């Protein structure tokens, strides 16, 4: 008698890291030759759980070392309270639970949320990673999404037509500590849109279609310059994580050698304990050199590989690329090519990063930043500042955006010469840069105009540096005008609205005599005169503030 499993086949589709171009994982998809087994699994939690086990076994038969993504319906988890059979199957296959990501698939309607969250917590404690699938095309409530606190959020490609929604989801995921993936990417335009919106992972026909045999290579479209906005603190290490080659701590040197020789693209092996915590790092070249020497194979092949490894270099999953470089810089020069293990908050290995990937990305970042610098002051232009403003708005942070210019600058140029004017502009730029601290940004938007993005509490040193200092050009005294708009959460929608709120404040500051400073708050009428004289009194409700000391 034939079983439904006789006509069930599985296909493998790669999940691609958009930063490194490498395959980050494989999603295993059920492909029945007859019938609609997935529709039955949606109604039958036991059947859905068995499908997940069969998908895992199908991947094991292909001897893939990549992390796996398995689909399971939300109702299945809520009904079964977890997947005991899958946990046992993972161990039997010689894999670790943290190498498996469970893609929780809609529908969520009528699924008891407390039971679902309890099941997810159980799976997470066992070591499985959690992905929220079908976002944008499914019915997952936003509150439930935050309660799930997934490691990965998979967006439907249809959302790419609404880039603001994707950027908002990226911001939410940063708060949750999750990565963003886009499914169903079919064109290079969609790939570029995913990159611009901040997605780190993607899958779809463009890269590689589902296939019965896991692909070794995928197509990655050429990246256009400036496709991704990189934070000033450096890109997150999550964008560079590659799958790690992992073996148990008691693995023999022969087992490590077989793994390395069978997989030429693996640069090293991590030996982990039963909890998945890296204990030793085996570097490919150094290890194979030890075995290839005289008597090397006889001496080491059957001995623990532990003896040929080094203490692993590790970073947390929330580290930045610059922090990884700090880790690499510590220690012997002979280990600069070693992979760095990336660990979660429990110390378990979630992958590795390669120095070459980091150096390439950081170099590209520096080139892009240099292209946007003003040649006179070497400060970034308005694009860099407005991008930061939009990030502050998306994060719901309060910020102060200030505009500064030199009073009567044309007269300075006409009376003292352009060389004196250029020197003055450079000096003002240097003073601004020296006055700001922490995450504050200074931009030179052309001529004698500067933009400063900072917290309101950081304005004191800025004002002292530019308004209290005695400025001159060619022996002529010079004053400055400063206008500031403070934007609280929800007061402006984007940098354009912030600039519109700043415009009348600039006009008010320029109307004052001497060094002047006007401060307003987005969404509120009127302004405060913090410096300057000769203007009309401030509107009712705004007393002229005392100068900041």
Short mmCIF file of C-alpha atoms in Angstrom, two decimals:
data_model
loop_
_atom_site.label_atom_id
_atom_site.label_comp_id
_atom_site.label_asym_id
_atom_site.label_seq_id
_atom_site.Cartn_x
_atom_site.Cartn_y
_atom_site.Cartn_z
CA UNK A 1 0.00 0.00 0.00
CA UNK A 2 1.38 3.38 -1.00
CA UNK A 3 1.90 6.06 1.62
CA UNK A 4 1.54 9.81 1.03
CA UNK A 5 5.27 10.08 1.73
CA UNK A 6 6.01 8.06 -1.41
CA UNK A 7 5.02 10.98 -3.65
CA UNK A 8 6.45 13.71 -1.44
CA UNK A 9 9.64 15.43 -2.58
CA UNK A 10 11.51 18.41 -1.19
CA UNK A 11 13.15 21.38 -2.88
CA UNK A 12 15.90 23.63 -1.51
CA UNK A 13 15.93 27.39 -1.92
CA UNK A 14 18.89 29.45 -0.69
CA UNK A 15 18.54 32.37 1.69
CA UNK A 16 21.12 34.90 0.47
CA UNK A 17 23.12 37.39 2.53
CA UNK A 18 22.84 40.61 0.53
CA UNK A 19 26.04 42.04 2.02
CA UNK A 20 28.44 39.15 1.48
CA UNK A 21 26.68 37.50 -1.46
CA UNK A 22 27.00 34.14 0.30
CA UNK A 23 24.31 31.55 0.95
CA UNK A 24 23.26 32.07 4.57
CA UNK A 25 20.86 29.12 4.86
CA UNK A 26 18.61 26.74 2.93
CA UNK A 27 14.83 26.72 3.16
CA UNK A 28 13.36 23.25 2.60
CA UNK A 29 10.06 23.31 0.74
CA UNK A 30 7.62 20.39 0.47
CA UNK A 31 6.78 19.54 -3.16
CA UNK A 32 4.13 16.77 -3.31
CA UNK A 33 3.75 15.13 -6.72
CA UNK A 34 0.05 14.50 -6.12
CA UNK A 35 -2.55 15.96 -3.79
CA UNK A 36 -2.33 19.03 -1.59
CA UNK A 37 -0.50 17.82 1.46
CA UNK A 38 0.13 21.40 2.65
CA UNK A 39 -3.60 22.13 2.82
CA UNK A 40 -4.04 18.97 4.88
CA UNK A 41 -1.11 19.94 7.13
CA UNK A 42 -2.72 23.30 7.77
CA UNK A 43 -5.69 21.44 9.30
CA UNK A 44 -3.68 18.63 10.91
CA UNK A 45 -0.94 19.74 13.36
CA UNK A 46 0.44 16.21 13.72
CA UNK A 47 0.89 15.95 9.95
CA UNK A 48 2.52 19.40 9.83
CA UNK A 49 4.98 18.35 12.52
CA UNK A 50 5.85 15.18 10.57
CA UNK A 51 6.47 17.29 7.45
CA UNK A 52 9.02 19.36 9.36
CA UNK A 53 10.82 16.18 10.43
CA UNK A 54 10.82 14.81 6.87
CA UNK A 55 12.17 18.13 5.54
CA UNK A 56 15.03 17.94 8.03
CA UNK A 57 15.84 14.36 7.01
CA UNK A 58 15.76 15.35 3.33
CA UNK A 59 18.38 18.01 4.03
CA UNK A 60 20.47 15.56 6.01
CA UNK A 61 20.54 13.15 3.08
CA UNK A 62 21.99 15.93 0.92
CA UNK A 63 24.84 16.31 3.45
CA UNK A 64 24.49 20.08 3.51
CA UNK A 65 26.35 21.94 6.25
CA UNK A 66 24.26 25.08 5.87
CA UNK A 67 21.73 26.23 8.48
CA UNK A 68 18.19 25.14 7.65
CA UNK A 69 14.81 26.86 7.51
CA UNK A 70 11.77 24.65 8.13
CA UNK A 71 8.18 25.80 7.68
CA UNK A 72 5.55 25.17 10.31
CA UNK A 73 2.05 26.63 10.67
CA UNK A 74 1.37 28.91 13.64
CA UNK A 75 -1.64 26.75 14.60
CA UNK A 76 0.60 23.67 14.74
CA UNK A 77 2.83 25.19 17.40
CA UNK A 78 -0.11 26.44 19.43
CA UNK A 79 -1.78 23.01 19.30
CA UNK A 80 1.28 20.83 19.94
CA UNK A 81 3.03 23.14 22.39
CA UNK A 82 6.32 22.62 20.57
CA UNK A 83 7.83 20.03 18.24
CA UNK A 84 9.27 17.21 20.32
CA UNK A 85 9.70 14.90 17.31
CA UNK A 86 11.68 17.58 15.47
CA UNK A 87 13.99 18.18 18.41
CA UNK A 88 14.74 14.45 18.57
CA UNK A 89 15.25 14.28 14.79
CA UNK A 90 17.72 17.18 14.85
CA UNK A 91 19.85 15.42 17.43
CA UNK A 92 19.62 12.11 15.58
CA UNK A 93 20.82 13.84 12.40
CA UNK A 94 23.91 15.15 14.16
CA UNK A 95 22.75 18.74 13.87
CA UNK A 96 22.27 21.36 16.58
CA UNK A 97 18.90 23.05 17.24
CA UNK A 98 20.42 26.53 16.74
CA UNK A 99 21.29 25.51 13.18
CA UNK A 100 17.54 25.28 12.48
CA UNK A 101 15.24 28.26 12.02
CA UNK A 102 11.52 27.61 12.23
CA UNK A 103 9.58 29.79 9.79
CA UNK A 104 6.22 30.33 11.48
CA UNK A 105 3.72 30.53 8.62
CA UNK A 106 0.29 32.24 8.60
CA UNK A 107 -2.62 32.11 9.12
CA UNK A 108 -2.69 33.47 12.67
CA UNK A 109 -6.44 34.06 12.76
CA UNK A 110 -8.12 31.98 15.48
CA UNK A 111 -4.71 30.80 16.76
CA UNK A 112 -4.64 31.14 20.58
CA UNK A 113 -1.80 33.60 21.08
CA UNK A 114 -0.82 32.60 24.65
CA UNK A 115 -0.40 28.97 23.53
CA UNK A 116 1.63 30.04 20.49
CA UNK A 117 3.94 32.25 22.57
CA UNK A 118 4.42 29.48 25.13
CA UNK A 119 5.37 27.02 22.38
CA UNK A 120 7.80 29.52 20.83
CA UNK A 121 9.45 30.07 24.21
CA UNK A 122 9.87 26.30 24.60
CA UNK A 123 11.47 26.00 21.16
CA UNK A 124 13.74 28.96 21.83
CA UNK A 125 14.89 27.39 25.12
CA UNK A 126 15.74 24.22 23.17
CA UNK A 127 17.95 26.34 20.92
CA UNK A 128 15.79 26.72 17.79
CA UNK A 129 15.70 30.08 16.03
CA UNK A 130 12.38 31.69 15.20
CA UNK A 131 11.31 33.45 12.01
CA UNK A 132 8.03 35.27 11.40
CA UNK A 133 7.06 34.41 7.82
CA UNK A 134 4.69 36.05 5.36
CA UNK A 135 4.76 39.52 6.89
CA UNK A 136 3.02 42.00 4.62
CA UNK A 137 0.95 39.35 2.90
CA UNK A 138 -0.27 37.46 5.95
CA UNK A 139 -2.44 38.24 8.95
CA UNK A 140 0.06 38.44 11.80
CA UNK A 141 -0.99 41.12 14.32
CA UNK A 142 1.73 43.70 14.95
CA UNK A 143 1.49 43.24 18.70
CA UNK A 144 1.94 39.48 18.34
CA UNK A 145 4.96 40.07 16.11
CA UNK A 146 6.67 42.08 18.84
CA UNK A 147 5.68 39.49 21.47
CA UNK A 148 7.20 36.70 19.35
CA UNK A 149 10.48 38.65 19.30
CA UNK A 150 11.70 36.65 16.28
CA UNK A 151 15.31 36.27 15.17
CA UNK A 152 14.22 36.95 11.59
CA UNK A 153 11.27 38.63 9.90
CA UNK A 154 10.47 37.57 6.34
CA UNK A 155 8.69 40.21 4.26
CA UNK A 156 6.71 39.54 1.12
CA UNK A 157 8.27 41.18 -1.95
CA UNK A 158 5.03 43.09 -2.60
CA UNK A 159 6.01 45.40 0.28
CA UNK A 160 8.97 46.67 -1.75
CA UNK A 161 6.49 48.90 -3.59
CA UNK A 162 6.01 50.61 -0.22
CA UNK A 163 9.60 51.38 0.87
CA UNK A 164 8.46 53.37 3.91
CA UNK A 165 6.81 50.22 5.28
CA UNK A 166 9.98 48.19 4.76
CA UNK A 167 12.13 50.86 6.43
CA UNK A 168 9.71 50.98 9.34
CA UNK A 169 9.91 47.20 9.66
CA UNK A 170 13.72 47.43 9.59
CA UNK A 171 13.56 49.93 12.47
CA UNK A 172 11.23 47.64 14.44
CA UNK A 173 13.53 44.68 13.80
CA UNK A 174 16.53 46.65 15.07
CA UNK A 175 14.64 47.18 18.32
CA UNK A 176 13.75 43.47 18.48
CA UNK A 177 17.25 42.32 17.56
CA UNK A 178 15.96 40.63 14.40
CA UNK A 179 17.16 40.52 10.81
CA UNK A 180 15.01 41.46 7.82
CA UNK A 181 14.62 39.15 4.81
CA UNK A 182 12.60 39.70 1.64
CA UNK A 183 10.98 36.69 -0.02
CA UNK A 184 9.97 36.32 -3.64
CA UNK A 185 12.62 38.60 -5.15
CA UNK A 186 12.42 38.13 -8.92
CA UNK A 187 14.08 41.20 -10.47
CA UNK A 188 17.22 43.26 -10.00
CA UNK A 189 15.04 46.30 -9.26
CA UNK A 190 13.43 44.44 -6.38
CA UNK A 191 16.86 43.43 -5.09
CA UNK A 192 18.05 47.05 -5.22
CA UNK A 193 14.88 48.16 -3.42
CA UNK A 194 15.44 45.54 -0.71
CA UNK A 195 19.01 46.78 -0.19
CA UNK A 196 17.97 50.43 -0.09
CA UNK A 197 15.24 49.67 2.44
CA UNK A 198 17.76 47.95 4.70
CA UNK A 199 17.02 44.24 4.22
CA UNK A 200 19.96 42.01 5.11
CA UNK A 201 18.72 38.74 3.58
CA UNK A 202 16.64 37.76 0.57
CA UNK A 203 15.47 34.77 -1.41
CA UNK A 204 13.72 34.30 -4.70
CA UNK A 205 14.00 33.26 -8.34
CA UNK A 206 16.52 36.05 -9.05
CA UNK A 207 19.17 34.39 -6.89
CA UNK A 208 18.27 30.74 -7.47
CA UNK A 209 14.98 28.89 -7.90
CA UNK A 210 14.01 26.00 -5.62
CA UNK A 211 15.87 22.87 -6.73
CA UNK A 212 16.01 19.21 -5.73
CA UNK A 213 19.77 19.54 -5.13
CA UNK A 214 21.08 22.46 -3.02
CA UNK A 215 22.86 25.00 -5.23
CA UNK A 216 26.48 25.92 -4.56
CA UNK A 217 26.37 29.37 -6.17
CA UNK A 218 23.76 32.09 -6.50
CA UNK A 219 23.42 35.12 -8.74
CA UNK A 220 24.01 38.44 -6.98
CA UNK A 221 23.25 41.60 -9.01
CA UNK A 222 25.95 44.29 -9.06
CA UNK A 223 25.33 46.77 -6.27
CA UNK A 224 24.81 50.39 -7.22
CA UNK A 225 26.86 52.98 -5.27
CA UNK A 226 25.16 54.24 -2.16
CA UNK A 227 22.53 51.50 -2.18
CA UNK A 228 22.77 51.06 1.58
CA UNK A 229 22.99 53.79 4.17
CA UNK A 230 25.58 52.70 6.74
CA UNK A 231 25.32 54.04 10.30
CA UNK A 232 28.19 56.19 11.51
CA UNK A 233 29.06 53.66 14.21
CA UNK A 234 29.69 51.04 11.56
CA UNK A 235 27.55 48.35 9.96
CA UNK A 236 26.08 45.68 12.22
CA UNK A 237 27.92 42.39 12.30
CA UNK A 238 24.59 40.65 11.59
CA UNK A 239 24.99 41.71 7.97
CA UNK A 240 28.23 39.75 7.58
CA UNK A 241 27.47 36.49 9.40
CA UNK A 242 28.30 33.38 7.41
CA UNK A 243 27.33 29.82 8.37
CA UNK A 244 29.88 28.23 10.67
CA UNK A 245 31.40 24.79 10.16
CA UNK A 246 30.80 23.21 13.56
CA UNK A 247 31.89 19.90 15.08
CA UNK A 248 31.59 18.53 18.62
CA UNK A 249 34.39 19.28 21.02
CA UNK A 250 35.49 15.62 21.02
CA UNK A 251 35.86 15.43 17.21
CA UNK A 252 39.05 13.81 15.99
CA UNK A 253 41.60 15.47 13.74
CA UNK A 254 40.56 13.00 11.05
CA UNK A 255 36.96 14.22 11.20
CA UNK A 256 38.08 17.83 10.88
CA UNK A 257 40.35 16.94 7.95
CA UNK A 258 37.49 15.15 6.16
CA UNK A 259 35.25 18.20 6.63
CA UNK A 260 37.88 20.63 5.35
CA UNK A 261 38.97 18.59 2.34
CA UNK A 262 35.35 17.92 1.36
CA UNK A 263 34.41 21.61 1.56
CA UNK A 264 37.12 23.82 0.01
CA UNK A 265 35.23 27.04 0.80
CA UNK A 266 35.38 26.44 4.56
CA UNK A 267 38.16 28.50 6.12
CA UNK A 268 37.99 26.92 9.55
CA UNK A 269 36.06 24.72 11.97
CA UNK A 270 34.67 25.60 15.38
CA UNK A 271 34.63 22.92 18.07
CA UNK A 272 31.64 23.50 20.33
CA UNK A 273 30.48 21.96 23.58
CA UNK A 274 27.06 20.37 24.07
CA UNK A 275 25.48 23.79 24.59
CA UNK A 276 26.87 25.05 21.29
CA UNK A 277 29.44 27.37 22.86
CA UNK A 278 32.70 27.63 20.85
CA UNK A 279 35.65 26.22 22.78
CA UNK A 280 38.35 25.87 20.11
CA UNK A 281 38.91 27.34 16.65
CA UNK A 282 40.69 25.24 14.03
CA UNK A 283 42.20 27.30 11.21
CA UNK A 284 42.23 25.56 7.85
CA UNK A 285 45.78 26.33 6.70
CA UNK A 286 47.50 25.81 10.03
CA UNK A 287 45.62 22.58 10.68
CA UNK A 288 46.29 21.03 7.26
CA UNK A 289 49.94 22.11 7.47
CA UNK A 290 50.29 20.21 10.76
CA UNK A 291 48.81 17.07 9.23
CA UNK A 292 50.85 17.28 6.03
CA UNK A 293 54.20 17.46 7.81
CA UNK A 294 56.42 14.46 8.41
CA UNK A 295 54.56 11.91 10.56
CA UNK A 296 51.76 14.49 10.88
CA UNK A 297 48.95 12.17 9.88
CA UNK A 298 50.25 9.34 12.05
CA UNK A 299 50.64 11.66 15.02
CA UNK A 300 47.37 13.56 14.85
CA UNK A 301 44.72 11.80 12.72
CA UNK A 302 43.14 9.81 15.54
CA UNK A 303 43.82 12.34 18.26
CA UNK A 304 41.38 15.02 19.36
CA UNK A 305 41.36 18.03 17.01
CA UNK A 306 41.12 20.11 20.18
CA UNK A 307 44.91 19.89 20.49
CA UNK A 308 45.41 21.55 17.10
CA UNK A 309 43.01 24.43 17.74
CA UNK A 310 43.25 27.85 19.33
CA UNK A 311 41.06 29.74 21.72
CA UNK A 312 38.23 31.16 19.58
CA UNK A 313 37.81 34.85 18.96
CA UNK A 314 34.20 35.75 19.63
CA UNK A 315 31.91 38.77 19.37
CA UNK A 316 28.30 39.25 20.34
CA UNK A 317 25.65 39.24 17.65
CA UNK A 318 24.98 42.95 18.29
CA UNK A 319 28.57 44.03 17.65
CA UNK A 320 29.53 46.40 14.83
CA UNK A 321 32.14 45.79 12.17
CA UNK A 322 34.53 48.20 13.90
CA UNK A 323 34.25 46.26 17.17
CA UNK A 324 35.16 43.06 15.32
CA UNK A 325 38.27 44.74 13.94
CA UNK A 326 39.22 45.61 17.53
CA UNK A 327 38.97 41.91 18.42
CA UNK A 328 41.09 40.92 15.41
CA UNK A 329 43.72 43.52 16.30
CA UNK A 330 44.32 41.90 19.70
CA UNK A 331 46.69 38.93 19.63
CA UNK A 332 49.26 37.46 17.31
CA UNK A 333 49.63 38.65 13.75
CA UNK A 334 49.49 35.03 12.61
CA UNK A 335 45.76 34.86 13.45
CA UNK A 336 44.53 37.87 11.47
CA UNK A 337 42.96 35.56 8.86
CA UNK A 338 41.04 33.51 11.46
CA UNK A 339 37.26 33.61 11.34
CA UNK A 340 35.61 35.37 14.28
CA UNK A 341 32.81 33.41 15.93
CA UNK A 342 29.54 35.28 16.44
CA UNK A 343 27.64 34.22 19.55
CA UNK A 344 24.17 34.96 20.90
CA UNK A 345 23.37 36.12 24.42
CA UNK A 346 23.73 32.54 25.66
CA UNK A 347 27.23 32.27 24.17
CA UNK A 348 26.05 29.83 21.45
CA UNK A 349 27.59 30.07 18.02
CA UNK A 350 25.32 31.60 15.38
CA UNK A 351 27.94 31.83 12.63
CA UNK A 352 31.28 33.38 11.74
CA UNK A 353 32.51 36.56 10.10
CA UNK A 354 35.51 36.88 7.83
CA UNK A 355 37.94 39.75 8.01
CA UNK A 356 37.92 40.17 4.22
CA UNK A 357 34.15 40.84 4.21
CA UNK A 358 34.51 43.51 6.88
CA UNK A 359 37.46 45.28 5.29
CA UNK A 360 35.73 45.37 1.91
CA UNK A 361 32.50 46.81 3.32
CA UNK A 362 34.23 49.38 5.51
CA UNK A 363 36.44 50.48 2.62
CA UNK A 364 33.36 50.95 0.43
CA UNK A 365 31.75 52.96 3.23
CA UNK A 366 34.76 55.25 3.47
CA UNK A 367 34.81 55.79 -0.30
CA UNK A 368 31.13 56.68 -0.33
CA UNK A 369 31.55 59.01 2.64
CA UNK A 370 34.55 60.71 1.03
CA UNK A 371 32.57 61.30 -2.17
CA UNK A 372 29.99 63.22 -0.16
CA UNK A 373 32.44 65.43 1.76
CA UNK A 374 32.67 69.14 1.12
CA UNK A 375 36.13 69.74 -0.40
CA UNK A 376 36.68 72.91 1.65
CA UNK A 377 35.87 71.64 5.16
CA UNK A 378 35.94 67.83 4.62
CA UNK A 379 32.56 67.70 6.34
CA UNK A 380 29.63 65.66 4.96
CA UNK A 381 26.94 67.40 2.94
CA UNK A 382 23.24 67.68 3.58
CA UNK A 383 22.41 64.12 2.42
CA UNK A 384 24.31 62.56 5.32
CA UNK A 385 22.59 64.79 7.87
CA UNK A 386 19.10 64.37 6.45
CA UNK A 387 19.53 60.59 6.38
CA UNK A 388 20.44 60.71 10.08
CA UNK A 389 17.40 62.93 10.74
CA UNK A 390 15.13 60.36 9.09
CA UNK A 391 16.68 57.60 11.23
CA UNK A 392 16.06 59.64 14.39
CA UNK A 393 12.44 60.16 13.32
CA UNK A 394 11.95 56.46 12.52
CA UNK A 395 13.44 55.53 15.91
CA UNK A 396 11.10 57.93 17.72
CA UNK A 397 13.98 59.96 19.18
CA UNK A 398 13.93 63.63 20.15
CA UNK A 399 16.58 65.67 18.35
CA UNK A 400 17.67 69.24 17.71
CA UNK A 401 18.43 70.32 14.14
CA UNK A 402 20.42 73.55 13.90
CA UNK A 403 21.37 75.77 10.99
CA UNK A 404 24.31 78.16 11.25
CA UNK A 405 25.61 80.76 8.85
CA UNK A 406 28.06 83.68 8.82
CA UNK A 407 26.41 87.09 8.85
CA UNK A 408 26.98 89.23 5.74
CA UNK A 409 29.39 86.69 4.30
CA UNK A 410 29.34 88.30 0.84
CA UNK A 411 30.74 91.48 2.37
CA UNK A 412 33.47 89.39 4.03
CA UNK A 413 34.47 87.98 0.64
CA UNK A 414 34.22 91.35 -1.09
CA UNK A 415 36.17 93.22 1.59
CA UNK A 416 38.78 90.65 2.66
CA UNK A 417 39.03 88.35 -0.34
CA UNK A 418 37.85 84.83 -0.99
CA UNK A 419 40.98 83.30 0.63
CA UNK A 420 40.12 84.93 3.95
CA UNK A 421 36.49 83.82 3.50
CA UNK A 422 37.56 80.21 2.84
CA UNK A 423 39.81 80.24 5.89
CA UNK A 424 36.94 81.52 8.02
CA UNK A 425 34.62 78.78 6.78
CA UNK A 426 37.25 76.12 7.52
CA UNK A 427 37.76 77.50 11.03
CA UNK A 428 34.01 77.52 11.73
CA UNK A 429 33.74 73.92 10.51
CA UNK A 430 36.61 72.85 12.76
CA UNK A 431 35.08 74.63 15.75
CA UNK A 432 31.72 72.94 15.18
CA UNK A 433 33.32 69.53 14.79
CA UNK A 434 35.32 70.01 18.00
CA UNK A 435 32.25 71.19 19.95
CA UNK A 436 29.95 68.26 19.22
CA UNK A 437 30.26 64.93 21.00
CA UNK A 438 28.78 61.43 20.90
CA UNK A 439 26.25 60.80 18.11
CA UNK A 440 26.02 64.49 17.05
CA UNK A 441 26.69 65.21 13.36
CA UNK A 442 28.00 68.33 11.62
CA UNK A 443 27.43 68.97 7.92
CA UNK A 444 28.58 71.69 5.54
CA UNK A 445 25.80 72.22 3.04
CA UNK A 446 27.63 74.77 0.91
CA UNK A 447 28.87 78.34 1.07
CA UNK A 448 28.76 79.57 4.65
CA UNK A 449 25.85 77.31 5.71
CA UNK A 450 26.25 74.48 8.23
CA UNK A 451 23.82 71.92 9.68
CA UNK A 452 24.18 70.30 13.10
CA UNK A 453 22.15 67.33 14.38
CA UNK A 454 22.45 66.82 18.14
CA UNK A 455 20.51 66.28 21.34
CA UNK A 456 19.04 69.42 22.89
CA UNK A 457 21.21 68.98 25.98
CA UNK A 458 24.35 69.14 23.81
CA UNK A 459 23.61 72.61 22.40
CA UNK A 460 25.45 74.51 25.16
CA UNK A 461 29.03 73.67 24.02
CA UNK A 462 27.98 74.24 20.41
CA UNK A 463 26.68 77.74 21.15
CA UNK A 464 29.76 78.64 23.18
CA UNK A 465 32.07 77.44 20.42
CA UNK A 466 30.52 79.48 17.62
CA UNK A 467 28.67 82.41 19.18
CA UNK A 468 30.92 83.31 22.08
CA UNK A 469 34.19 83.08 20.16
CA UNK A 470 35.62 86.28 18.61
CA UNK A 471 35.55 85.68 14.83
CA UNK A 472 37.25 87.81 12.21
CA UNK A 473 38.28 87.67 8.56
CA UNK A 474 41.03 89.91 7.22
CA UNK A 475 40.88 91.94 10.42
CA UNK A 476 37.12 92.52 10.12
CA UNK A 477 34.91 91.29 13.02
CA UNK A 478 32.35 88.66 12.06
CA UNK A 479 29.21 87.37 13.80
CA UNK A 480 27.13 84.21 13.34
CA UNK A 481 23.43 83.42 13.28
CA UNK A 482 22.10 80.14 14.67
CA UNK A 483 18.58 78.69 14.38
CA UNK A 484 17.45 75.49 16.11
CA UNK A 485 14.29 73.42 15.88
CA UNK A 486 13.72 70.74 18.51
CA UNK A 487 11.68 67.82 17.14
CA UNK A 488 9.98 65.42 19.52
CA UNK A 489 8.53 62.00 18.60
CA UNK A 490 5.69 62.39 16.12
CA UNK A 491 6.20 66.13 15.58
CA UNK A 492 7.63 65.71 12.06
CA UNK A 493 7.26 62.91 9.51
CA UNK A 494 10.60 63.26 7.75
CA UNK A 495 13.60 65.54 7.21
CA UNK A 496 11.63 67.72 4.79
CA UNK A 497 9.13 68.65 7.46
CA UNK A 498 11.97 69.31 9.90
CA UNK A 499 13.59 71.64 7.36
CA UNK A 500 10.26 73.41 6.82
CA UNK A 501 9.97 73.99 10.58
CA UNK A 502 13.54 75.35 10.63
CA UNK A 503 13.07 77.82 7.74
CA UNK A 504 11.16 80.59 9.63
CA UNK A 505 13.56 80.27 12.55
CA UNK A 506 16.48 80.96 10.20
CA UNK A 507 14.74 84.12 9.01
CA UNK A 508 14.08 85.23 12.60
CA UNK A 509 17.71 84.67 13.62
CA UNK A 510 19.01 86.67 10.65
CA UNK A 511 16.74 89.59 11.60
CA UNK A 512 18.53 90.02 14.95
CA UNK A 513 21.60 92.18 15.55
CA UNK A 514 24.96 90.64 16.47
CA UNK A 515 25.53 86.98 17.27
CA UNK A 516 22.05 85.48 17.40
CA UNK A 517 20.32 82.26 18.32
CA UNK A 518 16.65 81.44 17.90
CA UNK A 519 15.11 78.17 19.14
CA UNK A 520 11.70 76.76 18.30
CA UNK A 521 9.87 73.49 18.81
CA UNK A 522 8.25 71.57 15.99
CA UNK A 523 4.47 71.71 16.12
CA UNK A 524 4.38 74.67 18.54
CA UNK A 525 3.94 78.34 17.60
CA UNK A 526 6.50 81.03 18.30
CA UNK A 527 10.15 80.79 19.25
CA UNK A 528 12.64 81.70 21.96
CA UNK A 529 15.34 84.32 21.41
CA UNK A 530 18.40 82.90 23.12
CA UNK A 531 20.93 85.40 21.66
CA UNK A 532 20.71 88.68 19.76
CA UNK A 533 18.76 91.93 19.98
CA UNK A 534 16.76 94.37 17.91
CA UNK A 535 13.91 92.04 17.03
CA UNK A 536 10.22 92.17 17.92
CA UNK A 537 9.32 90.72 21.36
CA UNK A 538 8.75 86.99 21.55
CA UNK A 539 5.09 85.87 21.27
CA UNK A 540 3.03 85.31 24.40
CA UNK A 541 4.02 82.20 26.27
CA UNK A 542 7.70 82.45 25.32
CA UNK A 543 9.98 84.43 27.55
CA UNK A 544 13.34 85.44 26.14
CA UNK A 545 15.76 82.97 27.69
CA UNK A 546 18.95 83.89 29.47
CA UNK A 547 22.13 83.23 27.46
CA UNK A 548 23.63 79.81 28.00
CA UNK A 549 26.90 80.02 29.87
#
